[in-house]
Every structure is written in C-alpha cells, then in structure tokens.
Coordinates of C-alpha atoms and ligand atoms in Angstrom, one line a residue:
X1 CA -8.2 -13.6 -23.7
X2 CA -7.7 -17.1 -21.9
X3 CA -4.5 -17.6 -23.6
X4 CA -2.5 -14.4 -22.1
X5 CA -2.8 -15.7 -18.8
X6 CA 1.2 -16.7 -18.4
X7 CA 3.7 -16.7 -15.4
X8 CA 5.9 -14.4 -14.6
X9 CA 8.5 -16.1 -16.6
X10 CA 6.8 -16.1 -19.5
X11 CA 5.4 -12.8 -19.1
X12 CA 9.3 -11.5 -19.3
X13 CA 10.3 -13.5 -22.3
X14 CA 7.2 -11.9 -24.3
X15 CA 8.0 -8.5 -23.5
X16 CA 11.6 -9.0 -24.5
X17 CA 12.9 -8.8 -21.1
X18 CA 14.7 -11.9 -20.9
X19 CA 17.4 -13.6 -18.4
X20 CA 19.5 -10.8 -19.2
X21 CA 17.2 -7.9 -17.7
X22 CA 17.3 -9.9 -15.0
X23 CA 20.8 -10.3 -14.7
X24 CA 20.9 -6.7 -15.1
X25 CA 18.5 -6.0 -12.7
X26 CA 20.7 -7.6 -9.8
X27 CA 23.5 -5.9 -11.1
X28 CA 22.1 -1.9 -10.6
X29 CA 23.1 -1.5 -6.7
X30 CA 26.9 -1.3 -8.2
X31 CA 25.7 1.2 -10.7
X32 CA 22.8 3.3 -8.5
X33 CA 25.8 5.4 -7.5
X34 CA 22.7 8.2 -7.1
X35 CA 22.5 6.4 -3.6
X36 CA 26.2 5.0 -2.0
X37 CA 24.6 2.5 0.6
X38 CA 26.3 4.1 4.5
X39 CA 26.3 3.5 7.5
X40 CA 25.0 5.1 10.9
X41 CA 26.5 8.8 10.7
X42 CA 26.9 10.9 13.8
X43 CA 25.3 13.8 12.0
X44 CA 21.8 12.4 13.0
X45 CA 20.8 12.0 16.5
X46 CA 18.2 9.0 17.0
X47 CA 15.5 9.0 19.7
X48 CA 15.1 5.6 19.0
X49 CA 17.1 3.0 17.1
X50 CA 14.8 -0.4 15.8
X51 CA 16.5 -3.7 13.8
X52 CA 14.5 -4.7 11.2
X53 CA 15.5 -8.3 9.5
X54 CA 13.7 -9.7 6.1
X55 CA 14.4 -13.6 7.0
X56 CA 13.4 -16.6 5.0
X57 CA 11.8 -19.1 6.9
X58 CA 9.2 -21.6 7.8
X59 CA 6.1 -21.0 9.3
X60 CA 2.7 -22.8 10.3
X61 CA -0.4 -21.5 8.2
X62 CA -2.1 -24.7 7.2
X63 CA -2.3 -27.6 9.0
X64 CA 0.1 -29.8 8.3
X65 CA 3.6 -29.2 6.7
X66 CA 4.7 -25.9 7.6
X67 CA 5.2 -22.8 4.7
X68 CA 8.5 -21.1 3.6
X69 CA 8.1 -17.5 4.1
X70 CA 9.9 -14.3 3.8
X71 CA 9.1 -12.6 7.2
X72 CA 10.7 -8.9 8.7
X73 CA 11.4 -9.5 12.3
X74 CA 11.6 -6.3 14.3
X75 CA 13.5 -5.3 17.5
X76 CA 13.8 -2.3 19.7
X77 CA 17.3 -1.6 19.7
X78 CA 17.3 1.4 22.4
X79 CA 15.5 5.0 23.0
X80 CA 11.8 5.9 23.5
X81 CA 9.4 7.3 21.0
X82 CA 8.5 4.1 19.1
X83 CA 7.4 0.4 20.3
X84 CA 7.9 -2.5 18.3
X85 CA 4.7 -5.3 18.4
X86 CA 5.2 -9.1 17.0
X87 CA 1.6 -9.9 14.7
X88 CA 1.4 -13.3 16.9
X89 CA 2.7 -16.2 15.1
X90 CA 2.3 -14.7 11.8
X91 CA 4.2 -14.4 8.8
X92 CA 3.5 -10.5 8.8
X93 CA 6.3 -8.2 9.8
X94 CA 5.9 -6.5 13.2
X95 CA 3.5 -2.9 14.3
X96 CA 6.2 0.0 14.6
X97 CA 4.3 2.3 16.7
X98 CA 5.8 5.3 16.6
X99 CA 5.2 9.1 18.1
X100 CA 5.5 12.0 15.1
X101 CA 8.2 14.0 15.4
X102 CA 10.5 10.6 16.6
X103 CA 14.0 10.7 15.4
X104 CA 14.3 7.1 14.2
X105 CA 17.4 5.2 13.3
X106 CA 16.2 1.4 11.5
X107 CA 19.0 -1.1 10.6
X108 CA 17.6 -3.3 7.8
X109 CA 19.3 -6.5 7.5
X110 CA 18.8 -8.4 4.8
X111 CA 19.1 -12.0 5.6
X112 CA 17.3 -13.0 2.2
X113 CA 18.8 -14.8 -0.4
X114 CA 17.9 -11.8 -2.9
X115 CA 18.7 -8.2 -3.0
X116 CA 15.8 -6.1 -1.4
X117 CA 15.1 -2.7 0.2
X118 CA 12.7 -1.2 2.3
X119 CA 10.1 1.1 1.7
X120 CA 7.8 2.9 4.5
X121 CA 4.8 3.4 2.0
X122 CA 3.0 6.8 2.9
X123 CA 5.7 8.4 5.1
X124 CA 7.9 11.5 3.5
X125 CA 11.4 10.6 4.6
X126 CA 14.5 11.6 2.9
X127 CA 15.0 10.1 -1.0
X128 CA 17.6 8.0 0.0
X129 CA 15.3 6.5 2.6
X130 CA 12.6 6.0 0.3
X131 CA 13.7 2.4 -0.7
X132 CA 14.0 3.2 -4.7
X133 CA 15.2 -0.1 -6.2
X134 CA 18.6 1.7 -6.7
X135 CA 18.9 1.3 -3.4
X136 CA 18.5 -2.5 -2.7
X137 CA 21.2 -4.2 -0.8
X138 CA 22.5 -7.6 -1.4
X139 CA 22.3 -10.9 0.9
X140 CA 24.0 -10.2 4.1
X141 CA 24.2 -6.3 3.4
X142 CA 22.5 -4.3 6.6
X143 CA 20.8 -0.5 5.1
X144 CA 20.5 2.3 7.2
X145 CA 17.4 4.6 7.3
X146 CA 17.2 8.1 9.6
X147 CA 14.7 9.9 9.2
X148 CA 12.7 12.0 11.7
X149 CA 9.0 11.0 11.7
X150 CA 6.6 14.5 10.4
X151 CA 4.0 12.4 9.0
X152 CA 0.7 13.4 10.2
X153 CA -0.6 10.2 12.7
X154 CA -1.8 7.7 10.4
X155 CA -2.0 3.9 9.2
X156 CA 1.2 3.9 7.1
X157 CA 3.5 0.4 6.3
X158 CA 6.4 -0.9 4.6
X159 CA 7.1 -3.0 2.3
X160 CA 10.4 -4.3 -0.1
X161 CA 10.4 -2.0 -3.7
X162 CA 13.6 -4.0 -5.3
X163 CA 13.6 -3.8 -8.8
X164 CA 11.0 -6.3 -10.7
X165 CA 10.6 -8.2 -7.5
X166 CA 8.3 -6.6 -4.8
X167 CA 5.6 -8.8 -6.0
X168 CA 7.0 -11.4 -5.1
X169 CA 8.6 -10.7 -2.3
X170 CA 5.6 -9.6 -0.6
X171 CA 3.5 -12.7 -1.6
X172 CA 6.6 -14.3 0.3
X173 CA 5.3 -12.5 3.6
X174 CA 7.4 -9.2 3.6
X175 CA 5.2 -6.5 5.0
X176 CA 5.0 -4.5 8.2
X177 CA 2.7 -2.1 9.9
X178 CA 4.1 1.6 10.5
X179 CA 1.4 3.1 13.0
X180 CA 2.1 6.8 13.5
X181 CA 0.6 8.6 16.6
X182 CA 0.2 11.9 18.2
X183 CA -1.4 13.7 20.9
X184 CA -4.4 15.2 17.8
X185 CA -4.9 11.2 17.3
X186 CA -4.9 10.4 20.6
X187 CA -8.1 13.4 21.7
X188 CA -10.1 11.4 18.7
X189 CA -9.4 7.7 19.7
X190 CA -8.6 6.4 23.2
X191 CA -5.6 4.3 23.3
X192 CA -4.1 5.7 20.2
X193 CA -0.6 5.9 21.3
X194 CA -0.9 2.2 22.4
X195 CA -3.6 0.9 20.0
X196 CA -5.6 -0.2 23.4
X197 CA -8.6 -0.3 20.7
X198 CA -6.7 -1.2 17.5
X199 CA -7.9 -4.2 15.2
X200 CA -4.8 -4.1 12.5
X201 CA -6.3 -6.3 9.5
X202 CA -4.2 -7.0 6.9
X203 CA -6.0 -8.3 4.2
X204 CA -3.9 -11.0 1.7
X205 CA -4.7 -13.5 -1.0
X206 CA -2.9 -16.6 -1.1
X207 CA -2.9 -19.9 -3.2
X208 CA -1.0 -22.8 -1.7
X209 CA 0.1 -25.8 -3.6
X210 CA -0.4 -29.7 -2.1
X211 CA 2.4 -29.2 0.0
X212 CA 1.3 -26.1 2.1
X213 CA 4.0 -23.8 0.3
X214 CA 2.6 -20.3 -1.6
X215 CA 2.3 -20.6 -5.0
X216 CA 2.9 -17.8 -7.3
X217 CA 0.9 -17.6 -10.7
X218 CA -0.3 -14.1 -11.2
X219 CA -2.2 -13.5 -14.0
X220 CA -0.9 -11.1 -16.8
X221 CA -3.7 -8.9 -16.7
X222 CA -4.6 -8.3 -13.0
X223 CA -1.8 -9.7 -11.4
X224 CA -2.1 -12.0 -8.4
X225 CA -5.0 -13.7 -7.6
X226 CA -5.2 -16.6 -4.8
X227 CA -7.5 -18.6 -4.2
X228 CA -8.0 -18.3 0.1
X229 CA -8.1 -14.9 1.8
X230 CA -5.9 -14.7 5.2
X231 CA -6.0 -11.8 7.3
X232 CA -2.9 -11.1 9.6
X233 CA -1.6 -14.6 8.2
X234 CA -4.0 -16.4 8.7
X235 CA -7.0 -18.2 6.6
X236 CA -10.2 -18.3 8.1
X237 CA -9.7 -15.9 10.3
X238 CA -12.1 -15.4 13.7
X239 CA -11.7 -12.9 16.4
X240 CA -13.3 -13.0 19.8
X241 CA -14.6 -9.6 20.4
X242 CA -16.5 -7.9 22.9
X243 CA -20.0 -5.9 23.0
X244 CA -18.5 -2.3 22.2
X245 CA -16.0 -0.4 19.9
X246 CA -13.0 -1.0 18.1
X247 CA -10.8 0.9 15.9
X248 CA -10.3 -1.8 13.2
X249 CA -7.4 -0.5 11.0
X250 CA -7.9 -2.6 7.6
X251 CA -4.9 -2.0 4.9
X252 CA -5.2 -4.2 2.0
X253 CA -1.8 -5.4 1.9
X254 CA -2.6 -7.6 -0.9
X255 CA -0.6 -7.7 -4.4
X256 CA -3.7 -7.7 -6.8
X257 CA -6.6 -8.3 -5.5
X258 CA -9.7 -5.3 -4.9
X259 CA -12.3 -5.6 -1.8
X260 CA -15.5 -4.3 -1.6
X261 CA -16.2 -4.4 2.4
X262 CA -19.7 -4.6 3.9
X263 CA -20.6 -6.3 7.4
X264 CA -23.0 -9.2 7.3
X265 CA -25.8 -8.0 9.0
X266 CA -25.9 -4.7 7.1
X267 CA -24.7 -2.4 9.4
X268 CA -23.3 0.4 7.6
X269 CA -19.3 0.9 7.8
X270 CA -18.5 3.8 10.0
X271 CA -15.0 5.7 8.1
X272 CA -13.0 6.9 10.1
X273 CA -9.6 7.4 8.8
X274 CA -8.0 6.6 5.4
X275 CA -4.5 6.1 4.2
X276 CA -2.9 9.5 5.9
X277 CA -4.9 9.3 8.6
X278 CA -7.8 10.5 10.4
X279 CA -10.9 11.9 8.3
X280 CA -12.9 15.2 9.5
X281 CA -15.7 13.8 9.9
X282 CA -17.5 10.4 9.9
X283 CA -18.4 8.9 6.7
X284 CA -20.9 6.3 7.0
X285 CA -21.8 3.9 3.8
X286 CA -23.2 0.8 3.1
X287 CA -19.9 -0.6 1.8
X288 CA -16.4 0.7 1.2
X289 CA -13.6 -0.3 -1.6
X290 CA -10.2 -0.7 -0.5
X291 CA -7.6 -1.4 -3.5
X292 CA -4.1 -3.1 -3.2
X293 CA -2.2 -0.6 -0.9
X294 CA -5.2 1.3 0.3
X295 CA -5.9 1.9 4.1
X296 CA -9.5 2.5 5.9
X297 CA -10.1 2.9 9.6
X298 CA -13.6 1.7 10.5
X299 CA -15.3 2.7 13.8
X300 CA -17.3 -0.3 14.6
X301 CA -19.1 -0.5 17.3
X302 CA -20.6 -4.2 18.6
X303 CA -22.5 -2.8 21.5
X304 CA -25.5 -4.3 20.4
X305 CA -24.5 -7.9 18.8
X306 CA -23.7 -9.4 22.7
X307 CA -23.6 -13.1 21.8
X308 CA -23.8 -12.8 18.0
X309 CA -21.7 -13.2 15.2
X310 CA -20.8 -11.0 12.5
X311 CA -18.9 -11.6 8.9
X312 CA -17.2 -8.9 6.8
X313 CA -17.0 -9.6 3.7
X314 CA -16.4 -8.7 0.5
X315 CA -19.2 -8.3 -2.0
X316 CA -19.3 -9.2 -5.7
X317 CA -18.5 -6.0 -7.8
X318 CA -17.7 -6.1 -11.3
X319 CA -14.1 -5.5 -11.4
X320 CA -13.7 -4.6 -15.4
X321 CA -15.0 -2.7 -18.1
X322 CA -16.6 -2.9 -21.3
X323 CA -18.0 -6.4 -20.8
X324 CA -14.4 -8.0 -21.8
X325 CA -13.4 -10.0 -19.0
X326 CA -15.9 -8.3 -15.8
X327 CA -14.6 -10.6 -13.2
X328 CA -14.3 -13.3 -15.4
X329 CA -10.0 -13.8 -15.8
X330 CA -8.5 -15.6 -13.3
X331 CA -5.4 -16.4 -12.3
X332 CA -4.4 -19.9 -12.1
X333 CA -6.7 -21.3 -9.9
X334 CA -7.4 -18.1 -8.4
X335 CA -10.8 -16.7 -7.7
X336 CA -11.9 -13.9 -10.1
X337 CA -11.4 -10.2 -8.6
X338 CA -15.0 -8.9 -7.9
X339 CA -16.2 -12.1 -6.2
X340 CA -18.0 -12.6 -2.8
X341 CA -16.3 -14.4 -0.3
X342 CA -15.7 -13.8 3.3
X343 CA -13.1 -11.8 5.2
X344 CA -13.2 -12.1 8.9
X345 CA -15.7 -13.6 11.1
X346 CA -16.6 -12.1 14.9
X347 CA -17.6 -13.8 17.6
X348 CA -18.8 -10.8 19.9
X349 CA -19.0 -12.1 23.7
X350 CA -21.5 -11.6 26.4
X351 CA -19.8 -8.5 28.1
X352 CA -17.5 -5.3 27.4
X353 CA -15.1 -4.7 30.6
X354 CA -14.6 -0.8 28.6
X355 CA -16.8 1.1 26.2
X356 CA -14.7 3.9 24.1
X357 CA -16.1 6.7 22.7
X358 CA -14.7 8.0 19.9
X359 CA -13.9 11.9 19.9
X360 CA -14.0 15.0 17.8
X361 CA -12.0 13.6 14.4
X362 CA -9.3 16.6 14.0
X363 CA -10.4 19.1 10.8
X364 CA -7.7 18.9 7.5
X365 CA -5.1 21.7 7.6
X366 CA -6.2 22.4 4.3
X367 CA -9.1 21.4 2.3
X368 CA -7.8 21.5 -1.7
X369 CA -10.3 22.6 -4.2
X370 CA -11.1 25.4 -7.3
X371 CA -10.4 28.2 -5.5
X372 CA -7.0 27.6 -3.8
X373 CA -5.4 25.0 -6.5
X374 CA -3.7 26.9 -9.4
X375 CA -4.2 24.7 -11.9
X376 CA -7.2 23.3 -11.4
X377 CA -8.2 23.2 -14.7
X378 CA -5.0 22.5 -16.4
X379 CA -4.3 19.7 -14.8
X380 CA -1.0 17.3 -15.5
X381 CA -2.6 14.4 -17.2
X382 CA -0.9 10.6 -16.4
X383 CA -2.8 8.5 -19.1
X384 CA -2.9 5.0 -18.0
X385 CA -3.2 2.4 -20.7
X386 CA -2.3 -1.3 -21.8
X387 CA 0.1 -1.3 -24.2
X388 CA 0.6 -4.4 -27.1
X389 CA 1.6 -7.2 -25.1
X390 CA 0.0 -6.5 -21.9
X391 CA 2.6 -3.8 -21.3
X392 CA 1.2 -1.5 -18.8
X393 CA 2.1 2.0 -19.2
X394 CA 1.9 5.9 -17.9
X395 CA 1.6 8.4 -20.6
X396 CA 3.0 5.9 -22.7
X397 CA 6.2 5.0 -20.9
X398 CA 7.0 2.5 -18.9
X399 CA 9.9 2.0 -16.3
X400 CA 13.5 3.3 -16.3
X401 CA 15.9 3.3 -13.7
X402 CA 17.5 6.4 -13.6
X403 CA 14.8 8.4 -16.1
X404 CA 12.7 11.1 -15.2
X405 CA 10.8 13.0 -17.8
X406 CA 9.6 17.0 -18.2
X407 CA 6.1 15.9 -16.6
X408 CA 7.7 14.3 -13.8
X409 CA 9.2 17.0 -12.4
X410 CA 7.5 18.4 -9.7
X411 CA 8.6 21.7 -7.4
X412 CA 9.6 21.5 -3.8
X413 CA 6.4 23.4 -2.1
X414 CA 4.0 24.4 -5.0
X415 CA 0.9 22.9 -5.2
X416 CA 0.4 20.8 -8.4
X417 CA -2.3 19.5 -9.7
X418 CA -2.4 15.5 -11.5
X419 CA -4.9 13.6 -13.5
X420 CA -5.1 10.2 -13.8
X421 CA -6.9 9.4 -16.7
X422 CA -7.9 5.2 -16.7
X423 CA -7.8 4.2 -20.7
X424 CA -7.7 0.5 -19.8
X425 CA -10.4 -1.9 -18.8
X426 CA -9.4 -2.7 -15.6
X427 CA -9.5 -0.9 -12.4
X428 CA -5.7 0.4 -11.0
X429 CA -4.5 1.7 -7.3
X430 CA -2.2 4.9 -8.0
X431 CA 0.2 5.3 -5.5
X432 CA 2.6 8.4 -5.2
X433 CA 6.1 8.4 -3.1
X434 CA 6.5 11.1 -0.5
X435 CA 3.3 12.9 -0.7
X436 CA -0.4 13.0 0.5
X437 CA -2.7 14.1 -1.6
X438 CA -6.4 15.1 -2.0
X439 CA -8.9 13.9 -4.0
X440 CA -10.5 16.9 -6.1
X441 CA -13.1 15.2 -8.5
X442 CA -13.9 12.3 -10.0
X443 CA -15.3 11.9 -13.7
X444 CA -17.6 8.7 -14.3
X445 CA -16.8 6.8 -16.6
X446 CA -19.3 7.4 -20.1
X447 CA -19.1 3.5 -21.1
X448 CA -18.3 1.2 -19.2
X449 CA -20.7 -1.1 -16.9
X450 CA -20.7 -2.0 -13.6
X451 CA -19.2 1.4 -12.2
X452 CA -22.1 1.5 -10.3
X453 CA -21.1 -1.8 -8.1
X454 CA -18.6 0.5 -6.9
X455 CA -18.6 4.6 -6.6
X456 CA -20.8 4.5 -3.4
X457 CA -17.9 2.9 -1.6
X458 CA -15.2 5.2 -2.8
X459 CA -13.7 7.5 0.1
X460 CA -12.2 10.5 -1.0
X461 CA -12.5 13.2 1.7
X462 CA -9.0 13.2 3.2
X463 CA -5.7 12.3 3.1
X464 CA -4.6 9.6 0.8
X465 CA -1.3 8.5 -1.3
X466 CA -2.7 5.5 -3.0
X467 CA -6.0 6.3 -5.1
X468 CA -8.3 3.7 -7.4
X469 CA -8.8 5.0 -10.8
X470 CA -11.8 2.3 -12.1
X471 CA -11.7 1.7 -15.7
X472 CA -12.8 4.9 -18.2
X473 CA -12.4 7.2 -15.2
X474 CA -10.9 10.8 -14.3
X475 CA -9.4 10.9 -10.8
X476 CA -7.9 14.7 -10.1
X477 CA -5.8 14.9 -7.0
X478 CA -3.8 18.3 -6.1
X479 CA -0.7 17.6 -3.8
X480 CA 2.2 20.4 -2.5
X481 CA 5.8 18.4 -2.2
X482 CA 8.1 18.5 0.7
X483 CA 9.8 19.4 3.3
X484 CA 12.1 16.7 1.1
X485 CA 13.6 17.0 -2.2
X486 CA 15.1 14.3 -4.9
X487 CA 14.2 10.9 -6.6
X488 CA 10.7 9.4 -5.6
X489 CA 8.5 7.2 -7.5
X490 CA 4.9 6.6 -8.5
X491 CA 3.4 3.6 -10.2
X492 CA 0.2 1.2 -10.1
X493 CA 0.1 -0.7 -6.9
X494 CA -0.7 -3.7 -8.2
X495 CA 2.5 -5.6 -7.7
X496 CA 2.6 -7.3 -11.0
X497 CA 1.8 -4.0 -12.6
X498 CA 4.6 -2.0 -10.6
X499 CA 7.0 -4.8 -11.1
X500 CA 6.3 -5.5 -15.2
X501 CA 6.6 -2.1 -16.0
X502 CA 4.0 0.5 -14.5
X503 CA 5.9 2.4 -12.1
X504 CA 8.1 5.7 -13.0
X505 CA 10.1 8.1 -11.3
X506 CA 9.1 11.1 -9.7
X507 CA 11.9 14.6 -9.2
X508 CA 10.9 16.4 -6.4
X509 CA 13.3 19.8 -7.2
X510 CA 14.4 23.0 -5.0
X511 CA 12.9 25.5 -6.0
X512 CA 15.6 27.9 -5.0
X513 CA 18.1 26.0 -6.7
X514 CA 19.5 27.6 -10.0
X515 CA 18.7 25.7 -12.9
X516 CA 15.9 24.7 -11.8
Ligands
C2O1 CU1 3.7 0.7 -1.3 CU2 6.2 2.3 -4.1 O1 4.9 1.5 -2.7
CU2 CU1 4.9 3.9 -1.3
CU3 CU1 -2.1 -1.4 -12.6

C-alpha cells in the first residue's frame, strides 16, 4: 500500500478531479445562488456584535525563523452577552465566550488570499449561517452571521468549510473556540461564565519543513499526519499548575490524527462533559479516545501531586483493521496514527490560592433509547466505505454541491434514527451539521483486531455531534432536527476525507410545508 501515499495534488489528478474542479470550485459563490451573501439587516437585533478576521501571517512557533499562518483574529465590536479572549501568542483563533440565548451579530472578514467561510461546528444556527461551501466569500469579501445562541452550554468551535479546502486551511491555523455558557453550567462548574477554571487544549499535529514553515503532505488514506504535537500552538507544551482542580476542556482540533488520552501516573480521567456539553454523571476511565473534531471535558483534580509533574499522553492503540496497515501508513514523515507520544506536560506547584468543587452535573432533557425512538430498529443505514482509488464514500456517493438524496432528507422535529455502518479498515469521526445526537448502541466489530485498544475509552453517554465509528463497527445515534430548517451537511471529519470527497448534504424540511 506504500505506493498510494501521494499529495494532495496528486490525489486530485487520480480521481479525475483535475485543475478544472478546481477552477470550478472557486467559481461556485457566483453560482450558490441558494445563499445571496448580505449584509447586516435591521430585521435582527444583536445583543452583541464580534469581528472575526481569517488573516495570513507570520508567527513564532519554533525557534528561529518565524511560520506563515492563517490565524482568525477576534474583536468585540459592542453589546454584552459574549467576551472575546486572544489564545496568547498563538496561531489559534480567539475563545468566544458567549451566554445562551445571546443575539449575536459576527462580521467575518476574509483577509485571506482564498475564498473561505466560517463554520461554528456544533451550534444550530440558521442554514445560511452554517458556513456550507456555497457560501464562501472571496478575498476582501466581509460575511455576515446572526443567529441567536440556543445551544445548550457546551465546548463548541469554528472552523473554515470552503469547498475542497478546509483541510488545509485549518493546518494553516484557522480555528477558534466557541464556549457556550449558562446559569445550569455555571451550578456544575465554578467560573463557568468566565472559564476562572478552564484549561482549553487544542490538540494539533504539525510537520515543519527546514525553514520553520508547515508542511502539508497528508497521506491518502488517513489524511494528515505530522510529525510534533502542539497544543494551543505550541510544541512541547508545559503548564504551571497548581495543587487542585481544573476544568481542562480538550477538543482535538486536529485534521487527521486520533488520541488515546491517559495521564502519566495512571490516574484515571474523570469525564465530565463531551462535545454538547455537560454529561449526567461522572464517567471515570483509565483512558479516553478523542477523534478529529471530538471534545471531552476532564475534571482533573492535582490536589495531591504538590511539587510533581504529570504527562498526558497519548497511548499506542492500533488505529486499523484487518492487520493491513495497523498503525503502520504514514504520512510523509509523519508519525503513524496509534503511536505513543506525549501531549502536555504539568508542572503542579507547591500551593493552591482556591480549591473548586465541582457540582451536581445537570441530568439530559431526554435520554434516547428503544422505548421512545420510533425506529429503533429500522434504522437509516450510512454505509461508509473506500471506494477504487481511495475514494471515500457514504452509501456509495460522494460529494455534490447542490445534491441531496431521498435518505438525506430529514423532518424538522421527528426523531430519526441513523446507522453508521464502518465497511473500511480505518477508523472515521462522523460529524453531523445542526444537530446533537445520542449515542444508542454500538456493535463490535466480528473481525477486526485491535478494537480492544480502544472501546474502554469511548464516551457515549451524552450529547455529541461528531461520533468515531472504528473499523467493522455499528454506531446507532437517534437525533430530533430543529428549531432550523434547510441545507446542512454531514461528512467524515477527517479533513482530507471531508475535503476529497466524504462529506454530503443534509435537508432538514418543514414538516408543515406542502410537498413535503
Ligand atoms: Cu467541524 Cu462540517 O465541520
Ligand atoms: Cu460542524
Ligand atoms: Cu473519514
């Protein structure tokens, strides 16, 4: 298999999708007529207005020369409701934390030399704030999102979704943190509103070429794999904690690349919240899996490691099925998925000046399973395979602009019930637009190896919109649509694999429309 491992370039010309798909590709914003791009409207009343600018720039990571980046830039523009927080010199975008039920108004400029578009992954805002590549705006071009925020508090982001490159665009840096609060949150953790106890850890892969810039060479079959692990930007990264506990909220903002988290020492992880927030209850396990787009809140508490050190890491797991490739394909230069390395060391001081406790985690509003989910045993199956040529696919399709097909169609309030069934041998994040859904079962896989490096660090019990399906497995998830209707999306959230061709669209119809 050593000889599919080709560049993105290359990777188009094989599947036929030559300099004129590409051509094309920067050519739909004239033909998405589906979404006109507007301005501010005076229908919409903002509580709080925030600039958000993708720039291209250059930054210090590595000692010496400094590193062309992408990087959003965030300002509050006026109003209350939301607060905008620079990651210290990094190349990350800035924390939006923002109150549910906010009225927001975001400019995005885009100051890039490419067309790109915003997406605020895990948040239900109207479709033609959802950032579908339809809706990318060129160089220079400013986009206008309003939306008032009804997410449930929770660990959401946002990231660029132009069409065939948000993988790359992200590698460049552009990727933000969209913290929602509210006053349930705040009875469970102290200082949620502020994030007085918040660790954000973004967790990225990298490779860098001799002269400190990033250097792109994903791999056909997994995508992007680097070769040094940053976290908030940075390689090598070391925090200075104290003896007590911290909310650290770990998304894996990385294009590719899977983690199997464990702390050095062997304390167990205490989970505490996923991707749509809060759990009911405190799972505890010995080591937790977050895939490409995935969040996990961990409770962990240094009371007793005054004056030590502790690393997380990430544990060797095998990362493919059927003995083909395990962890074996890498990228160029890149370290094979499923290796150990380490994440993130802390330095935990001598004293605490606070201790927080954590409080009662908030129950689910609903709790999906047989008895209240209509169809679930006749689930909608989305069979997940590799096609010839590497050419990822759903149910056999692969990406169209403006297509949307029987199976796609989902009702505005109805619970439905999805089955992603994994026919390929490696392991893929499943992410859906403008929903969160439950995870109702999981079927093992019957023949692959190495699933049990794995399933203990799978968390399933609340809220999610991106979900790992690991190769030969059954993942069922039951979801209920709205208060929003129109064109969303769902695809792999591996970049390469949501940029080749594994992404679809998703109709999201009114069910008291006629016609319909
Ligand atoms: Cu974070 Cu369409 O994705
Ligand atoms: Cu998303
Ligand atoms: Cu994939």
């Amino acid at each position: 298999m050593g000889s599919q491992i080709f560049g993105r370039r290359d990777f188009l010309k094989v599947a036929g999708l030559g300099s004129a798909a590409l051509l094309f590709g920067n050519r739909l914003n004239a033909i998405g007529l589906r979404f006109p791009n507007r301005g501010v409207t005076d229908l919409f009343v903002p509580d709080t207005e925030i600039s958000l600018t993708a720039t291209d720039k250059r930054m210090q990571i590595l000692p010496g020369a400094q590193t062309r980046v992408y990087r959003y830039e965030g300002q509050l523009v006026s109003g209350s409701g939301a607060t905008v927080q620079a990651v210290p010199d990094s190349y990350l975008g800035p924390i939006l934390r923002v109150k549910r039920g906010t009225k927001l108004r975001i400019l995005f400029h885009n100051n890039l030399i490419e067309n790109s578009v915003i997406h605020p992954h895990g948040l239900q805002v109207p479709e033609e704030c959802d950032g579908h590549p339809m809706q990318a705006i060129g160089p220079g071009q400013t986009k206008v999102y309003e939306f008032e925020m009804i997410d449930r508090a929770g660990p959401y982001w946002f990231h660029p979704h132009p069409h065939m490159r948000t993988s790359e665009q992200v590698m460049m840096g552009l990727a933000g943190l969209m913290y929602v609060w509210d006053p349930e949150e705040e009875m469970a953790i102290p200082g949620a509103s502020t994030g007085a106890n918040d660790i954000p850890i973004i967790i990225q892969d990298r490779s860098f070429d001799q002269n400190n810039q990033i250097s792109y060479q994903p791999n056909m079959m997994w995508g992007f794999l680097g070769d040094r692990i940053l976290v908030n930007g940075k390689p090598n990264a070391a925090f200075s904690l104290e003896p007590r506990a911290y909310r650290l909220r770990i998304l894996n903002g990385s294009n590719a690349r899977t983690y199997k988290l464990a702390w050095s020492n062997n304390m167990p992880l205490a989970v505490i919240g996923v991707d749509g927030g809060l759990l009911p209850a405190v799972v505890s396990r010995n080591y937790v899996m977050v895939m490409p787009g995935e969040r996990v809140d961990i409770w962990a508490d240094f009371s007793s490691l005054a004056g030590k050190q502790v690393i997380l890491q990430s544990l060797a797991f095998q990362a493919g099925g059927m003995g083909m490739m395990g962890g074996g394909m890498r990228g160029m230069g890149g370290i094979a998925n499923g290796t150990a390395f380490d994440v993130l060391t802390v330095n935990v001081s001598q004293k605490a000046t606070i201790k927080p406790v954590l409080g009662p985690l908030p129950a689910l509003s609903v709790r999906y399973d047989a008895n209240n989910v209509p169809d679930y045993n006749t689930p909608r199956p989305f069979v997940i395979s590799m096609g010839r040529m590497m050419t990822w696919t759903i149910n056999g399709r692969v990406f169209e602009m403006e297509a949307v097909a029987e199976d796609e169609k989902v009702l505005r309030d109805e619970v439905t019930t999805w089955e992603w069934v994994n026919n390929s041998p490696i392991p893929h994040p499943m992410h859906i637009h403008n929903v969160h859904f439950q995870v109702l079962q999981r079927v093992a896989p019957s023949f692959v190896d190495g699933y049990n490096t794995i399933n203990q660090g799978l968390i399933d019990g609340g809220w999610k919109d991106t979900v790992s399906v690991w190769p030969g497995e059954r993942v069922k998830v039951a979801m209920k649509f709205g208060p929003h209707t129109g064109m969303y999306m769902y695809h792999c959230h591996i970049l390469e694999h949501e940029d080749m061709t594994m992404m679809r669209n998703l109709m999201v119809m009114d069910p008291t429309m006629p016609g319909m």
